[in-house]
PDB file of C-alpha atoms in Angstrom:
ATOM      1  CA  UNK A 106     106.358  37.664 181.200  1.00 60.00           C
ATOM      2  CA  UNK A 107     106.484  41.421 181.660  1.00 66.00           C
ATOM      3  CA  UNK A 108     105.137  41.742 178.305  1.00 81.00           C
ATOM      4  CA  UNK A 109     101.985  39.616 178.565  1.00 79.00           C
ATOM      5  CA  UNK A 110     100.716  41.366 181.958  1.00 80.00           C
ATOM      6  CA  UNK A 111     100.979  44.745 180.290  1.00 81.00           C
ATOM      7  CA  UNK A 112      98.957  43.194 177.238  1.00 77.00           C
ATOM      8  CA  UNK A 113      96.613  41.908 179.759  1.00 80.00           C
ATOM      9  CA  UNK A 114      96.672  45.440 181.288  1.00 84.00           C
ATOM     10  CA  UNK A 115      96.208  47.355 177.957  1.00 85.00           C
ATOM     11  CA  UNK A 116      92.270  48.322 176.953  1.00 85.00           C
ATOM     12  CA  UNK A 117      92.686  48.447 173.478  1.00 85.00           C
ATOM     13  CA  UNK A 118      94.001  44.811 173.651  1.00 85.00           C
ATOM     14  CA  UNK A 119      91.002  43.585 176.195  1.00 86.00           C
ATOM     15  CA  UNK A 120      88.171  45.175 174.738  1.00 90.00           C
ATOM     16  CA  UNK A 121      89.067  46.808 170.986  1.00 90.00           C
ATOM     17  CA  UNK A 122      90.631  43.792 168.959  1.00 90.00           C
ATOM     18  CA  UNK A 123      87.711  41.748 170.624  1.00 91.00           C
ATOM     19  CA  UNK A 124      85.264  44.354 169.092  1.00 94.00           C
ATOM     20  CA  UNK A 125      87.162  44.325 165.973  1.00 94.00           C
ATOM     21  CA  UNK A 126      87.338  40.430 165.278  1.00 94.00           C
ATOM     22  CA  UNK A 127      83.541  40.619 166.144  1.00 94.00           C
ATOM     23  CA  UNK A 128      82.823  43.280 163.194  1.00 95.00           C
ATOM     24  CA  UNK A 129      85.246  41.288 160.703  1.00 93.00           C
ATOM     25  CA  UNK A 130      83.614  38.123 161.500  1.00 93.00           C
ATOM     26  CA  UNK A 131      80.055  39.520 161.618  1.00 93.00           C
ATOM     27  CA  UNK A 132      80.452  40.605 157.628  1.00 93.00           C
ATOM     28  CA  UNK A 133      81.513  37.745 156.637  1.00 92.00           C
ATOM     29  CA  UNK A 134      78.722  35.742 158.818  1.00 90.00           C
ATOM     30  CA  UNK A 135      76.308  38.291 157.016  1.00 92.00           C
ATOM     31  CA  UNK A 136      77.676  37.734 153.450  1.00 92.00           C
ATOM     32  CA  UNK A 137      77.079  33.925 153.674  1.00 90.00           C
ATOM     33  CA  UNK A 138      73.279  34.376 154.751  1.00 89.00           C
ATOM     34  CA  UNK A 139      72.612  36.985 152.436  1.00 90.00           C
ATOM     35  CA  UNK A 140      74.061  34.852 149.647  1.00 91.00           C
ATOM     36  CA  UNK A 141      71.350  32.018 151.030  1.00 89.00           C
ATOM     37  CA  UNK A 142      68.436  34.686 150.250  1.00 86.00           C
ATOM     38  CA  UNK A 143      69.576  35.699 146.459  1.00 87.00           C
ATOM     39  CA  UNK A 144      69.580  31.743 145.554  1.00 86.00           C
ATOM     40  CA  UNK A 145      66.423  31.095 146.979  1.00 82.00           C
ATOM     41  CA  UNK A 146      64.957  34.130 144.982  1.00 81.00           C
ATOM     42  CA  UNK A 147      66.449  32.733 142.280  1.00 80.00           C
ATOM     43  CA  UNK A 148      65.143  28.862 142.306  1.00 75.00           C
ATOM     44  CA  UNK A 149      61.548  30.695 143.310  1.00 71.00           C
ATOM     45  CA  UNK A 150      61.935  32.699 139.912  1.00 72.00           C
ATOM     46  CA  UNK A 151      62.396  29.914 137.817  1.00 72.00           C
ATOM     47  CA  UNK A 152      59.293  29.322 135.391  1.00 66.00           C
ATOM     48  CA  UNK A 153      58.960  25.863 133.553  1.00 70.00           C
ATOM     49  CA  UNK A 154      60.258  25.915 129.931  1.00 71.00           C
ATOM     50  CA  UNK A 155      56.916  25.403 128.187  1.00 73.00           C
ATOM     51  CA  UNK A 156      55.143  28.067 130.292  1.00 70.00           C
ATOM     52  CA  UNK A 157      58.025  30.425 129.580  1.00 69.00           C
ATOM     53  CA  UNK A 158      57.460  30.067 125.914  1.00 69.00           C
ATOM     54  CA  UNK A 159      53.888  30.791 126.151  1.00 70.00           C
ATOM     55  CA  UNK A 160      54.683  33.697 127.699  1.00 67.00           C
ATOM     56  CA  UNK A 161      56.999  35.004 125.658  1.00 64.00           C
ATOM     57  CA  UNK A 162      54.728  34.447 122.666  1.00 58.00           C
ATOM     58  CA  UNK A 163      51.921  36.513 124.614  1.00 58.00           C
ATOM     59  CA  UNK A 164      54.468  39.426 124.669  1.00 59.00           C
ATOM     60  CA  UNK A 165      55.614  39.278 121.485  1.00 61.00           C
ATOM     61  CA  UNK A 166      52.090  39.077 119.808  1.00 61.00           C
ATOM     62  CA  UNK A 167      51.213  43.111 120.678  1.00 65.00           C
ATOM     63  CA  UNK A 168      51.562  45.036 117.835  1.00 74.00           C
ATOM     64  CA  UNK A 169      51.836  48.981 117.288  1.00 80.00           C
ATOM     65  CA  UNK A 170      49.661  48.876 114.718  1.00 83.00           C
ATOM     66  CA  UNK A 171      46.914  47.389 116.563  1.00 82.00           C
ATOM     67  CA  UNK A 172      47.053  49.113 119.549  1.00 82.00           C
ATOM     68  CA  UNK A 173      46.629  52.693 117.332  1.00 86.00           C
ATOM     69  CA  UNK A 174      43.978  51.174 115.560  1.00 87.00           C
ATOM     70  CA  UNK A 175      41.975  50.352 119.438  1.00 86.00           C
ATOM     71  CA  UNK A 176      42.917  53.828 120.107  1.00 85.00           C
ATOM     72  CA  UNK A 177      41.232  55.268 116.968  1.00 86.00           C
ATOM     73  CA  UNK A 178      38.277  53.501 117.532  1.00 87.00           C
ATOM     74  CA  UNK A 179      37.772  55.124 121.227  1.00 85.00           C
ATOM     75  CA  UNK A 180      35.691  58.873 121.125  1.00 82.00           C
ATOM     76  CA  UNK A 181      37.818  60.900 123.253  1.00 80.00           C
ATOM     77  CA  UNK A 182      35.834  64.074 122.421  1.00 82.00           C
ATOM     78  CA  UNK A 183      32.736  62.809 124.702  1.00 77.00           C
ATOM     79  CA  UNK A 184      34.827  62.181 127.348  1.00 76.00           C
ATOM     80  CA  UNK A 185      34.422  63.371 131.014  1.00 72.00           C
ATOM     81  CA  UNK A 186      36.835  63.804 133.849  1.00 74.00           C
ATOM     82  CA  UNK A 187      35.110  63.449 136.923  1.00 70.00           C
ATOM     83  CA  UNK A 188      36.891  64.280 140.129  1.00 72.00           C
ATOM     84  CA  UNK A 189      36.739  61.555 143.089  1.00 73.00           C
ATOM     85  CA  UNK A 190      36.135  62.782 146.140  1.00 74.00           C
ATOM     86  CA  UNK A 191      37.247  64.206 148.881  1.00 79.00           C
ATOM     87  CA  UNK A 192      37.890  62.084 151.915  1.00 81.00           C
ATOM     88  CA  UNK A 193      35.146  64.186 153.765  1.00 82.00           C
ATOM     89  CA  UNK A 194      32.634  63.996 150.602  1.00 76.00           C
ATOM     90  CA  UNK A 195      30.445  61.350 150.279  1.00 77.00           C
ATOM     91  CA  UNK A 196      31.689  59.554 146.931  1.00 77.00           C
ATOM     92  CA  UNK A 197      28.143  57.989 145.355  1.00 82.00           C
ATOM     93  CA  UNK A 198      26.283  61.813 146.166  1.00 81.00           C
ATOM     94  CA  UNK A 199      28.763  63.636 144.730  1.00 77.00           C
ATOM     95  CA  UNK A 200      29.883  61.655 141.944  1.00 78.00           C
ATOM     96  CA  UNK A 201      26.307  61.698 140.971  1.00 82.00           C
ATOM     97  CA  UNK A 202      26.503  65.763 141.925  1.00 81.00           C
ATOM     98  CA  UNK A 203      29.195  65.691 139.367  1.00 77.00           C
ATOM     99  CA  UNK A 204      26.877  63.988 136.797  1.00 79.00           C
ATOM    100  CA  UNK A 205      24.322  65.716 136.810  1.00 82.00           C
ATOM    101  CA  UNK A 206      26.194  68.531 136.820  1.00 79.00           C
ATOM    102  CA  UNK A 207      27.946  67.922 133.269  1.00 71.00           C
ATOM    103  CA  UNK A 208      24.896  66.628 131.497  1.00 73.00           C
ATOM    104  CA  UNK A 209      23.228  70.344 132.161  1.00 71.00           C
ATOM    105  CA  UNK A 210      26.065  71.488 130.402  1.00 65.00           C
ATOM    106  CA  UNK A 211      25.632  69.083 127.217  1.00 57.00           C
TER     107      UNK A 211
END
């Protein structure tokens, strides 16, 4: 009898295994509905087969050689880097600032 007054009595008994089954129980709680978010993502993921295999084939069909060969074909030498502007600038005057600009130059 003595024993169970003093354990009513005693704060770490009232409030700090109260706190601590809360915490225990509150990771597990979490676990379970974070485990129901992963399988959802996973059933969302899930392509059909046929579709899978076309894409697969899209992937595949890129070849090295063909991409150098686009790449070759492209003039880099007439190429111009024109600067966007400036959140303050007006973007169609002076892109067309910029333009003009570089075909005095040419």
């Amino acid at each position: 009898m003595f024993t169970l007054k003093s354990l009513q009595r005693n704060k770490t008994v009232k409030y700090g295994v109260p706190m601590l089954l809360l915490i225990v129980a509150g990771s597990f709680g979490l676990r379970e509905f974070t485990q129901i978010r992963y399988d959802v993502q996973k059933v969302k993921r899930k392509l059909d087969p046929s579709l899978e295999a076309r894409v697969d084939l899209k992937k595949q069909s890129v070849m090295l050689e063909e991409e150098y060969q686009k790449l070759k074909e492209v003039n880099l030498d007439e190429w111009r880097n024109i600067r966007g502007p400036r959140p303050w600038e007006d973007s169609k005057e002076y892109q067309d600032e910029q333009r003009r600009s570089l075909d005095k130059k040419d």
